[in-house]
PDB file of C-alpha atoms in Angstrom:
ATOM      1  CA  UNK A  12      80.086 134.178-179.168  1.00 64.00           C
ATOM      2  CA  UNK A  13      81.094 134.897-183.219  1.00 70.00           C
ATOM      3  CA  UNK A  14      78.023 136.242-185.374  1.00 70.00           C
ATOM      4  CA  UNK A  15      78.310 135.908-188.620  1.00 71.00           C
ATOM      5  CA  UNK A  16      75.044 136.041-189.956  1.00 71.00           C
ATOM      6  CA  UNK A  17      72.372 137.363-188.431  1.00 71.00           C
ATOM      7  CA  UNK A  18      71.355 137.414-185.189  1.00 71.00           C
ATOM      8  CA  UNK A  19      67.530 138.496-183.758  1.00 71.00           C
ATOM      9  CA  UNK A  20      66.880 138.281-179.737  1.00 72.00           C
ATOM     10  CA  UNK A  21      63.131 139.376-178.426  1.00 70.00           C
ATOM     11  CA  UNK A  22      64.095 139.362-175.640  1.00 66.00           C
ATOM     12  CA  UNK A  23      63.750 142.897-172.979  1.00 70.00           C
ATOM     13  CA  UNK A  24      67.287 142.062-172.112  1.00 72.00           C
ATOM     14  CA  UNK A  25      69.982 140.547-173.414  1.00 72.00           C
ATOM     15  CA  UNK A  26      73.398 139.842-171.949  1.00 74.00           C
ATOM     16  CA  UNK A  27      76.599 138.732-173.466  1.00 73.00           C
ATOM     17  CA  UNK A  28      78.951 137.277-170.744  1.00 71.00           C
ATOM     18  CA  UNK A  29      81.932 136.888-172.330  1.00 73.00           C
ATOM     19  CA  UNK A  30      84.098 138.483-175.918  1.00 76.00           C
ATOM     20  CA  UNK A  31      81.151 138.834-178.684  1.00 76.00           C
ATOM     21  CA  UNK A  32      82.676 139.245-182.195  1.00 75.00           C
ATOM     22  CA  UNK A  33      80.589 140.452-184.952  1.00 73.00           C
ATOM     23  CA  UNK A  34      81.632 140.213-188.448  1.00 73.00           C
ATOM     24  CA  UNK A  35      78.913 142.210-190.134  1.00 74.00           C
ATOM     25  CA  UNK A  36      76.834 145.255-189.086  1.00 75.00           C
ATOM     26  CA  UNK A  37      75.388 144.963-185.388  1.00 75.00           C
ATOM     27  CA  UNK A  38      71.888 147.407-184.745  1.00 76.00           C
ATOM     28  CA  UNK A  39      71.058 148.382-181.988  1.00 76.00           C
ATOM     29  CA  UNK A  40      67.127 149.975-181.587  1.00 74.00           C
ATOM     30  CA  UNK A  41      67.445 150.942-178.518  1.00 75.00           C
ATOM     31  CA  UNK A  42      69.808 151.957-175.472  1.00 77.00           C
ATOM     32  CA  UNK A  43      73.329 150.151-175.550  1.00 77.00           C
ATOM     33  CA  UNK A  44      75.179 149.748-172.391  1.00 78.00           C
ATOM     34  CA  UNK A  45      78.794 148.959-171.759  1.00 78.00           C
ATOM     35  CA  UNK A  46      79.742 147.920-168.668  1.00 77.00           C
ATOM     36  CA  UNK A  47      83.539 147.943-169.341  1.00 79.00           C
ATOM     37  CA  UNK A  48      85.907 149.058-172.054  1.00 80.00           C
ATOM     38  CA  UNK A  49      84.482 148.989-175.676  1.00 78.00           C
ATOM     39  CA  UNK A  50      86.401 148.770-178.760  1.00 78.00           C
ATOM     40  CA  UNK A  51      85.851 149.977-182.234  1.00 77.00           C
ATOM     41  CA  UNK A  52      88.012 149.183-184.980  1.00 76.00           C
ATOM     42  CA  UNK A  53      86.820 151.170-187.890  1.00 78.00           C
ATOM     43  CA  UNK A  54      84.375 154.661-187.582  1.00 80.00           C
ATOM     44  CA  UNK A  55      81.993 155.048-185.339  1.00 80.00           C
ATOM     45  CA  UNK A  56      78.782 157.298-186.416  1.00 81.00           C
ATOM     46  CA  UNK A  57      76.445 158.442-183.660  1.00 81.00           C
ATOM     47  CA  UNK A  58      73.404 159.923-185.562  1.00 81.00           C
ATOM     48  CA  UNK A  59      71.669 161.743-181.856  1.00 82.00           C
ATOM     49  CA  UNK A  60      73.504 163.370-179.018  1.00 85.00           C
ATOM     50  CA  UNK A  61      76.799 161.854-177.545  1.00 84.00           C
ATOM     51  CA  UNK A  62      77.253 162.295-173.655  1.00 84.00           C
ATOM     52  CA  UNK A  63      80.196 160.756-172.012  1.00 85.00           C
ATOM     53  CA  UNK A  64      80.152 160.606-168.450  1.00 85.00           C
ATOM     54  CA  UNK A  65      83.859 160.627-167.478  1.00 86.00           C
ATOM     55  CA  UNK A  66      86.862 162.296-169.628  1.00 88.00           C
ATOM     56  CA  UNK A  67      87.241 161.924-173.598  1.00 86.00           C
ATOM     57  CA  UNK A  68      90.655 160.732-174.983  1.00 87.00           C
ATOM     58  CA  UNK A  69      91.321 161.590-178.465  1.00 87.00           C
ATOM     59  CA  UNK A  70      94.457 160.816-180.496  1.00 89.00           C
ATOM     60  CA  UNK A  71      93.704 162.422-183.778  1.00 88.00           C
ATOM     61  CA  UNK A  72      92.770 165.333-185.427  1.00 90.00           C
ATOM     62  CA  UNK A  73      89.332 166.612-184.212  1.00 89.00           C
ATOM     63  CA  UNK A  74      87.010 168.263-186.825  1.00 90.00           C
ATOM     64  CA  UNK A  75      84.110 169.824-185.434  1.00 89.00           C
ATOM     65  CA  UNK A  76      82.007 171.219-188.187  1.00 91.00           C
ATOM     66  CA  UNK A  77      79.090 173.380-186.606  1.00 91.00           C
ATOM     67  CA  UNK A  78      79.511 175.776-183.026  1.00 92.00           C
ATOM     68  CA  UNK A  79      81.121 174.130-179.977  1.00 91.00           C
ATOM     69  CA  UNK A  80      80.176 175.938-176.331  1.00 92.00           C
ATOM     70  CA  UNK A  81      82.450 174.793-173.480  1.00 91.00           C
ATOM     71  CA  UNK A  82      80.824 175.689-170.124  1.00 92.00           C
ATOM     72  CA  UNK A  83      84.162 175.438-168.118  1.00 93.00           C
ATOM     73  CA  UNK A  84      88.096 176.466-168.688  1.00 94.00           C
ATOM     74  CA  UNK A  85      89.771 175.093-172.276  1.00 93.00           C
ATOM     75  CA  UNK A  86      92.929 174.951-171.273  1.00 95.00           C
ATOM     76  CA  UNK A  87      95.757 174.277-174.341  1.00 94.00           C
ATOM     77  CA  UNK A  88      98.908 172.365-173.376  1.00 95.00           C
ATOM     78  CA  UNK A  89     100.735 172.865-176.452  1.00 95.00           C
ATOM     79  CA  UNK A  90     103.974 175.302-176.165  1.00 95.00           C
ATOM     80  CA  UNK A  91     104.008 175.953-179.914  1.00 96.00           C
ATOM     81  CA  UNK A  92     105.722 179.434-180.191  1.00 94.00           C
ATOM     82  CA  UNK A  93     103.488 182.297-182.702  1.00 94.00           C
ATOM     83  CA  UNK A  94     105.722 184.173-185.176  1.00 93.00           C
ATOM     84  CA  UNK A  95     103.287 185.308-187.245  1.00 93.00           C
ATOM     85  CA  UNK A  96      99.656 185.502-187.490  1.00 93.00           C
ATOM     86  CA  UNK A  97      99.512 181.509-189.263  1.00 95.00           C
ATOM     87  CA  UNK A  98     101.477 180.065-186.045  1.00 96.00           C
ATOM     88  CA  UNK A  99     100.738 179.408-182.608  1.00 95.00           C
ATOM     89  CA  UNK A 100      99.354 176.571-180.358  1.00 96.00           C
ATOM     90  CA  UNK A 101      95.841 178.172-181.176  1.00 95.00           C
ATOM     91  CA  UNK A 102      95.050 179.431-184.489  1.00 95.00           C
ATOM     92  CA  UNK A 103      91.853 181.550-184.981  1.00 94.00           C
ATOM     93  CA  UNK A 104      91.038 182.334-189.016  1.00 93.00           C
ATOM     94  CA  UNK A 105      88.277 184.248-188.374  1.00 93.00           C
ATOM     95  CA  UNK A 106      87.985 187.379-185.649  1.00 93.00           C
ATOM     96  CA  UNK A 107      87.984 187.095-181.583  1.00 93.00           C
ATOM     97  CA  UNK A 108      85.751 188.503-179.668  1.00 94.00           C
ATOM     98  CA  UNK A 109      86.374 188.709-175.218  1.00 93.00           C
ATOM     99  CA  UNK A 110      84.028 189.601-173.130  1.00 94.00           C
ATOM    100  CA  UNK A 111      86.280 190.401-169.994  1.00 94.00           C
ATOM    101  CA  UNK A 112      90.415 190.906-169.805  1.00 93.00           C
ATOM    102  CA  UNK A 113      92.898 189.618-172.159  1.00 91.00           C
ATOM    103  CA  UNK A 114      96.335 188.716-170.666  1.00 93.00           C
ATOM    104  CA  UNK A 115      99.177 187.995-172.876  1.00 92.00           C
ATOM    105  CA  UNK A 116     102.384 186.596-171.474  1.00 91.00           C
ATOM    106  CA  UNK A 117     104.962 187.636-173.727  1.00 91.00           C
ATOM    107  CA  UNK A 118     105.094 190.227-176.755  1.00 90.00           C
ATOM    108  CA  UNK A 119     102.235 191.468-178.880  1.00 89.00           C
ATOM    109  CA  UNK A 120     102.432 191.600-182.236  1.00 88.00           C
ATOM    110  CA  UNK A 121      99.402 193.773-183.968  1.00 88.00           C
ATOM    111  CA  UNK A 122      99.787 193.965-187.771  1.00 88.00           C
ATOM    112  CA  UNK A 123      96.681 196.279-188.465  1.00 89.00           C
ATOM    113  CA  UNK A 124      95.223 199.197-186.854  1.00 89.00           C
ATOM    114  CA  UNK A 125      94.706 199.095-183.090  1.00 88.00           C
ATOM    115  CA  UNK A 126      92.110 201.271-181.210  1.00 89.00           C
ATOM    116  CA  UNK A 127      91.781 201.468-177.348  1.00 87.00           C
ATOM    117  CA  UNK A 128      88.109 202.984-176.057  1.00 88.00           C
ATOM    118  CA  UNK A 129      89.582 203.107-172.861  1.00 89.00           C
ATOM    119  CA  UNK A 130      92.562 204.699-171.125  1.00 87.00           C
ATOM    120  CA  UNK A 131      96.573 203.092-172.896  1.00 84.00           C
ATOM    121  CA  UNK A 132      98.429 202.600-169.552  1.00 86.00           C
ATOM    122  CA  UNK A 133     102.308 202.018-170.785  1.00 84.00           C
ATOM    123  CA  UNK A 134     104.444 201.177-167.773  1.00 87.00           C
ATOM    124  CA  UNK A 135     107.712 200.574-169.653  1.00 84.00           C
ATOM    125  CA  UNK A 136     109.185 202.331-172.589  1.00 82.00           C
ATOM    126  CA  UNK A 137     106.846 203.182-175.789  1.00 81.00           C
ATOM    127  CA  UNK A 138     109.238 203.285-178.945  1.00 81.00           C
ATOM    128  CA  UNK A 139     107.276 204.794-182.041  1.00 79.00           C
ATOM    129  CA  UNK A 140     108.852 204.546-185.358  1.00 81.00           C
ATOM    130  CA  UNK A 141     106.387 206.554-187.298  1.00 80.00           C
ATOM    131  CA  UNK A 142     103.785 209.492-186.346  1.00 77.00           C
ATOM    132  CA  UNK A 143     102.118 209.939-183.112  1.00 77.00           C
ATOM    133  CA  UNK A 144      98.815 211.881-183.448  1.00 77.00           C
ATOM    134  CA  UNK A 145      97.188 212.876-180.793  1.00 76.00           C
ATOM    135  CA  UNK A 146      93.829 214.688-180.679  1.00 77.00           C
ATOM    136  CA  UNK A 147      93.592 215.277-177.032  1.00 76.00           C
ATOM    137  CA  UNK A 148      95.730 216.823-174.842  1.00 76.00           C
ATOM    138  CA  UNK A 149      99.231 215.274-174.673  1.00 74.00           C
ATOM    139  CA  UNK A 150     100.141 215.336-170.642  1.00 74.00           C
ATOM    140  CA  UNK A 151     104.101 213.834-169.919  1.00 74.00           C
ATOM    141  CA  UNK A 152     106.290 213.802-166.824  1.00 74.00           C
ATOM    142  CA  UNK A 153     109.409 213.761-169.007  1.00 72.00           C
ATOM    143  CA  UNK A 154     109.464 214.006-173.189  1.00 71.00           C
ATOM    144  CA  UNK A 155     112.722 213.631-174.673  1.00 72.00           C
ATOM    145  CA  UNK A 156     111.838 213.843-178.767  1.00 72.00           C
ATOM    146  CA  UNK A 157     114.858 213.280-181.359  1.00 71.00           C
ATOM    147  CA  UNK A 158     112.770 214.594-184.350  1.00 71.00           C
ATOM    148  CA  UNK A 159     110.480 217.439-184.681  1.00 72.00           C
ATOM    149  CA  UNK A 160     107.864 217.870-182.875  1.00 73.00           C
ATOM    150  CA  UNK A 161     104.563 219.586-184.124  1.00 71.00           C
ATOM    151  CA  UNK A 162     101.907 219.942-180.897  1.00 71.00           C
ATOM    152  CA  UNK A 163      98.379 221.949-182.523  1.00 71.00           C
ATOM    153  CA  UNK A 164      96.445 221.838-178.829  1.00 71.00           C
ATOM    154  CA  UNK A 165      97.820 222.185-175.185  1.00 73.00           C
ATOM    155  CA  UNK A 166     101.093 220.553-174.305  1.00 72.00           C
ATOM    156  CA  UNK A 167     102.005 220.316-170.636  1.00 73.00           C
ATOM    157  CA  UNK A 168     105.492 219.093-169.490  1.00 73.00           C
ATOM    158  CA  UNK A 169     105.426 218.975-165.782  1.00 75.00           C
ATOM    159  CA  UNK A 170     109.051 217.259-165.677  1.00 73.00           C
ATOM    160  CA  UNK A 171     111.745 218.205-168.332  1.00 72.00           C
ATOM    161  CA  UNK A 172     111.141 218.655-171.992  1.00 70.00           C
ATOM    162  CA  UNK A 173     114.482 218.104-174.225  1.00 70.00           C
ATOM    163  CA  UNK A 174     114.255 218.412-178.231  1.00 67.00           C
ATOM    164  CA  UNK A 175     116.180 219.453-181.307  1.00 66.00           C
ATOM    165  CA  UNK A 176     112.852 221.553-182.763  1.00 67.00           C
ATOM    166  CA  UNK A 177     109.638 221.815-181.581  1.00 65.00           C
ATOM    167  CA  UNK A 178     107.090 223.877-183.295  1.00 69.00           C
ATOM    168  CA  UNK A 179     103.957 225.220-180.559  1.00 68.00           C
ATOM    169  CA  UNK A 180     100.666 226.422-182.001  1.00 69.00           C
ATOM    170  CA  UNK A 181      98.869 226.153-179.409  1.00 69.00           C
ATOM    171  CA  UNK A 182      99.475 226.837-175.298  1.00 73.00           C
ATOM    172  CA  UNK A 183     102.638 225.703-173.855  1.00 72.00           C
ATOM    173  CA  UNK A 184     103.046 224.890-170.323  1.00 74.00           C
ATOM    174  CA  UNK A 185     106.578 224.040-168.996  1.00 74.00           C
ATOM    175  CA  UNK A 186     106.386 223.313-165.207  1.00 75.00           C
ATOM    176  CA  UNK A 187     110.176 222.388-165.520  1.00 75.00           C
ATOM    177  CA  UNK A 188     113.350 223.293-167.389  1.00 77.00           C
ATOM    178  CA  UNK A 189     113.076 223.734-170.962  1.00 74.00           C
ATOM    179  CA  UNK A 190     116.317 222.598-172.740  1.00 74.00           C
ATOM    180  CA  UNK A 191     116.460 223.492-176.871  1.00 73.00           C
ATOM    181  CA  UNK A 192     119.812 222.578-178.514  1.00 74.00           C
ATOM    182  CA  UNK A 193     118.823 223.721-182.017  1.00 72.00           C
ATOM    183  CA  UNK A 194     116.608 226.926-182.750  1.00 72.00           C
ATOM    184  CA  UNK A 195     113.404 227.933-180.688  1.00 70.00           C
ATOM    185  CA  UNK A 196     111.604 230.728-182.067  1.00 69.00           C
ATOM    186  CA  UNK A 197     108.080 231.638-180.249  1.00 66.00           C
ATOM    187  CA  UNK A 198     105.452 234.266-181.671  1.00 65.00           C
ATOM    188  CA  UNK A 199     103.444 236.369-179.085  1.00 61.00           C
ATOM    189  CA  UNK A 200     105.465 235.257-175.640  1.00 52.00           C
TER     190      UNK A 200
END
């Protein structure tokens, strides 16, 4: 069946059997059912709700331009490696915000400040290239410091505590050996 003027059916139903070709706009007032696959060659505009019943296939770009709620996983396929803040497989412009834990498979990169509300568990090594301030109490098994070292509160050492210069105005508590190859000088011991 070819249309290519217009076509009006009163009818409650009407059913097209075989290929229907329309060459000009085809309305449709009410529900639209497709019993197999349907084809669109140009854009498609749907101006209420769209459900689809089984999975969605898109091979383009996908712009979604108000909020989008997913009420299961969103899983992303895509292996694209992140150098930089601009790169990735996901790229989020604005902030993140996660309700529950946040697992990240290989390095962290942070290029602002970072602040933890809870306890910072390290389990491997913790290189620092600039100053460590600490307004609690500073508790270590071993501390093996290159630079100085400038504690104002309590420092306790329960293993061994190594250092070219360290400067105490506060309590010290070495539980272990204390090993000083440059000068130690202590006031009131």
């Amino acid at each position: 069946l070819t249309i290519q003027g217009s076509l009006v059916a009163n009818g409650s139903n009407v059913s097209l059997q075989a290929n229907t070709t329309a060459s000009t706009n085809l309305t449709v007032g009410h529900n639209l059912s497709v019993g197999n696959d349907a084809s669109v060659g140009g854009n498609a505009g749907v101006a209420g709700n769209l459900q689809v019943g089984g999975s969605a296939q898109l091979d383009g770009p996908v712009a979604v331009n108000g909020d989008a709620t997913f009420a299961t996983n969103v899983v992303i396929n895509a292996t694209t490696p992140s150098t930089d803040k601009d790169t990735g497989a996901l790229v989020v412009q604005g902030g993140v915000g996660v309700e529950q834990n946040l697992n990240v498979g290989g390095n962290a990169a942070v290029v602002g400040n970072s602040t933890v509300g809870g306890t910072l568990g390290v389990t491997g090594d913790a290189t620092l290239n600039n100053n460590l301030s600490v307004g609690g109490t500073v508790q270590a098994a071993a501390a093996n410091v290159a630079g100085n070292t400038t504690v104002g509160g309590s420092l306790t050492v329960t293993g061994a505590l190594q250092g070219s210069t360290a400067a105490l105005s506060g309590n010290a508590s070495v539980g272990g050996s204390l090993a000083v190859t440059g000068t130690a000088t202590a006031s009131d011991a």
